[in-house]
Amino acid sequence: MTESNQQRIWQVVSQIPEGKIASYGQVAAQAGIPQAARLVGNVLRKLPEGSNLPWHRVVNSQRKISFPIGSPAYQEQKQRLLLEGIVFNKEKIAINHLAWHYL
DNA sequence: CCCTTGACCAACG
DNA sequence: GCGTTGGCCAAGG
């Protein structure tokens, strides 16, 4: 089974529970490609529309959404997270929502 | 084949 | 806090 990195990334993201988040770096590490955080963003960027993957649960290591503030993508991701009970303090997500231990 | 570009990150200065 | 550097991988020119 020659699983592509893309497949492993999908797999990891699909396991992030509702109401929790993970960083790009954490997802990459879990997928067995440490230091390849950028790849995670690249993979998520080209997801098909109907995808059920919880892409919105992936944020950057600063617990912020990696889209320009106010952009359509930013607003959609924030909205989805709010619906899951994620709490924002300004643009930053409250610490206790991290899915995996970090720092 | 080389170079650049990303929803990135940690280590430095 | 900011800017730089090096690391990873895939896609496109």
GROMACS .gro file of C-alpha atoms (C1' of nucleotides) in nm:
model
  129
    1MET     CA    1   0.000   0.000   0.000
    2THR     CA    2   0.179   0.308  -0.120
    3GLU     CA    3  -0.018   0.565   0.069
    4SER     CA    4   0.054   0.915  -0.044
    5ASN     CA    5   0.131   1.181   0.213
    6GLN     CA    6  -0.193   1.338   0.106
    7GLN     CA    7  -0.386   1.029   0.212
    8ARG     CA    8  -0.216   1.017   0.550
    9ILE     CA    9  -0.294   1.383   0.604
   10TRP     CA   10  -0.661   1.326   0.520
   11GLN     CA   11  -0.663   1.038   0.763
   12VAL     CA   12  -0.519   1.241   1.048
   13VAL     CA   13  -0.745   1.541   0.991
   14SER     CA   14  -1.051   1.318   0.985
   15GLN     CA   15  -0.968   1.208   1.339
   16ILE     CA   16  -0.976   1.552   1.497
   17PRO     CA   17  -1.281   1.546   1.724
   18GLU     CA   18  -1.554   1.808   1.710
   19GLY     CA   19  -1.488   2.107   1.928
   20LYS     CA   20  -1.113   2.052   1.918
   21ILE     CA   21  -0.835   2.183   1.697
   22ALA     CA   22  -0.487   2.081   1.585
   23SER     CA   23  -0.202   2.275   1.429
   24TYR     CA   24  -0.064   2.213   1.080
   25GLY     CA   25   0.259   2.097   1.239
   26GLN     CA   26   0.082   1.850   1.464
   27VAL     CA   27  -0.110   1.704   1.173
   28ALA     CA   28   0.210   1.667   0.971
   29ALA     CA   29   0.382   1.496   1.262
   30GLN     CA   30   0.091   1.260   1.319
   31ALA     CA   31   0.097   1.178   0.949
   32GLY     CA   32   0.460   1.078   0.975
   33ILE     CA   33   0.603   1.376   0.786
   34PRO     CA   34   0.755   1.597   1.056
   35GLN     CA   35   0.842   1.953   0.958
   36ALA     CA   36   0.614   1.934   0.657
   37ALA     CA   37   0.347   2.162   0.798
   38ARG     CA   38   0.320   2.359   0.475
   39LEU     CA   39   0.221   2.047   0.290
   40VAL     CA   40  -0.081   2.011   0.516
   41GLY     CA   41  -0.206   2.352   0.413
   42ASN     CA   42  -0.143   2.271   0.049
   43VAL     CA   43  -0.338   1.948   0.073
   44LEU     CA   44  -0.633   2.107   0.249
   45ARG     CA   45  -0.638   2.389  -0.004
   46LYS     CA   46  -0.741   2.157  -0.286
   47LEU     CA   47  -1.012   1.963  -0.107
   48PRO     CA   48  -1.325   1.904  -0.318
   49GLU     CA   49  -1.628   2.109  -0.215
   50GLY     CA   50  -1.841   1.829  -0.079
   51SER     CA   51  -1.563   1.699   0.141
   52ASN     CA   52  -1.665   1.601   0.490
   53LEU     CA   53  -1.311   1.648   0.619
   54PRO     CA   54  -1.307   1.885   0.919
   55TRP     CA   55  -1.047   2.112   0.759
   56HIS     CA   56  -1.165   2.401   0.973
   57ARG     CA   57  -1.023   2.233   1.283
   58VAL     CA   58  -0.669   2.292   1.160
   59VAL     CA   59  -0.509   2.624   1.258
   60ASN     CA   60  -0.154   2.751   1.287
   61SER     CA   61   0.079   2.706   1.582
   62GLN     CA   62  -0.021   3.043   1.722
   63ARG     CA   63  -0.378   2.919   1.754
   64LYS     CA   64  -0.490   3.159   1.483
   65ILE     CA   65  -0.668   3.103   1.153
   66SER     CA   66  -0.420   3.105   0.865
   67PHE     CA   67  -0.621   3.324   0.632
   68PRO     CA   68  -0.618   3.702   0.601
   69ILE     CA   69  -0.847   3.843   0.868
   70GLY     CA   70  -1.187   3.922   0.724
   71SER     CA   71  -1.144   3.718   0.407
   72PRO     CA   72  -1.433   3.488   0.308
   73ALA     CA   73  -1.229   3.181   0.396
   74TYR     CA   74  -1.137   3.330   0.733
   75GLN     CA   75  -1.497   3.401   0.816
   76GLU     CA   76  -1.619   3.060   0.713
   77GLN     CA   77  -1.359   2.881   0.922
   78LYS     CA   78  -1.428   3.098   1.224
   79GLN     CA   79  -1.801   3.046   1.188
   80ARG     CA   80  -1.760   2.668   1.173
   81LEU     CA   81  -1.542   2.672   1.484
   82LEU     CA   82  -1.783   2.892   1.674
   83LEU     CA   83  -2.063   2.649   1.593
   84GLU     CA   84  -1.858   2.376   1.757
   85GLY     CA   85  -1.818   2.578   2.072
   86ILE     CA   86  -1.464   2.699   2.015
   87VAL     CA   87  -1.399   3.020   2.203
   88PHE     CA   88  -1.202   3.306   2.052
   89ASN     CA   89  -1.017   3.573   2.239
   90LYS     CA   90  -0.974   3.835   1.968
   91GLU     CA   91  -0.832   3.640   1.672
   92LYS     CA   92  -0.677   3.379   1.895
   93ILE     CA   93  -0.838   3.054   2.009
   94ALA     CA   94  -0.858   2.983   2.383
   95ILE     CA   95  -0.585   2.742   2.491
   96ASN     CA   96  -0.804   2.464   2.628
   97HIS     CA   97  -0.940   2.377   2.286
   98LEU     CA   98  -0.623   2.218   2.151
   99ALA     CA   99  -0.688   1.861   2.043
  100TRP     CA  100  -0.339   1.743   2.120
  101HIS     CA  101  -0.091   1.855   2.375
  102TYR     CA  102   0.130   2.121   2.234
  103LEU     CA  103   0.402   2.327   2.401
  104DC     C1'  104   1.589   1.978  -1.450
  105DC     C1'  105   1.589   2.430  -1.189
  106DC     C1'  106   1.322   2.770  -0.959
  107DT     C1'  107   0.937   2.961  -0.717
  108DT     C1'  108   0.532   2.948  -0.440
  109DG     C1'  109   0.248   2.808  -0.056
  110DA     C1'  110  -0.394   2.750   0.476
  111DC     C1'  111   0.368   2.628   0.809
  112DC     C1'  112   0.715   2.588   1.212
  113DA     C1'  113   1.100   2.622   1.538
  114DA     C1'  114   1.526   2.827   1.638
  115DC     C1'  115   1.792   3.240   1.646
  116DG     C1'  116   1.956   3.734   1.670
  117DG     C1'  117   0.787   4.159   1.920
  118DC     C1'  118   1.008   4.145   1.448
  119DG     C1'  119   1.296   3.959   1.065
  120DT     C1'  120   1.582   3.571   0.891
  121DT     C1'  121   1.705   3.093   0.802
  122DG     C1'  122   1.654   2.626   0.710
  123DG     C1'  123   1.358   2.242   0.695
  124DC     C1'  124   0.972   1.959   0.457
  125DC     C1'  125   0.671   1.831   0.024
  126DA     C1'  126   0.388   1.898  -0.406
  127DA     C1'  127   0.263   2.160  -0.821
  128DG     C1'  128   0.344   2.457  -1.187
  129DG     C1'  129   0.626   2.745  -1.503
   0.00000   0.00000   0.00000
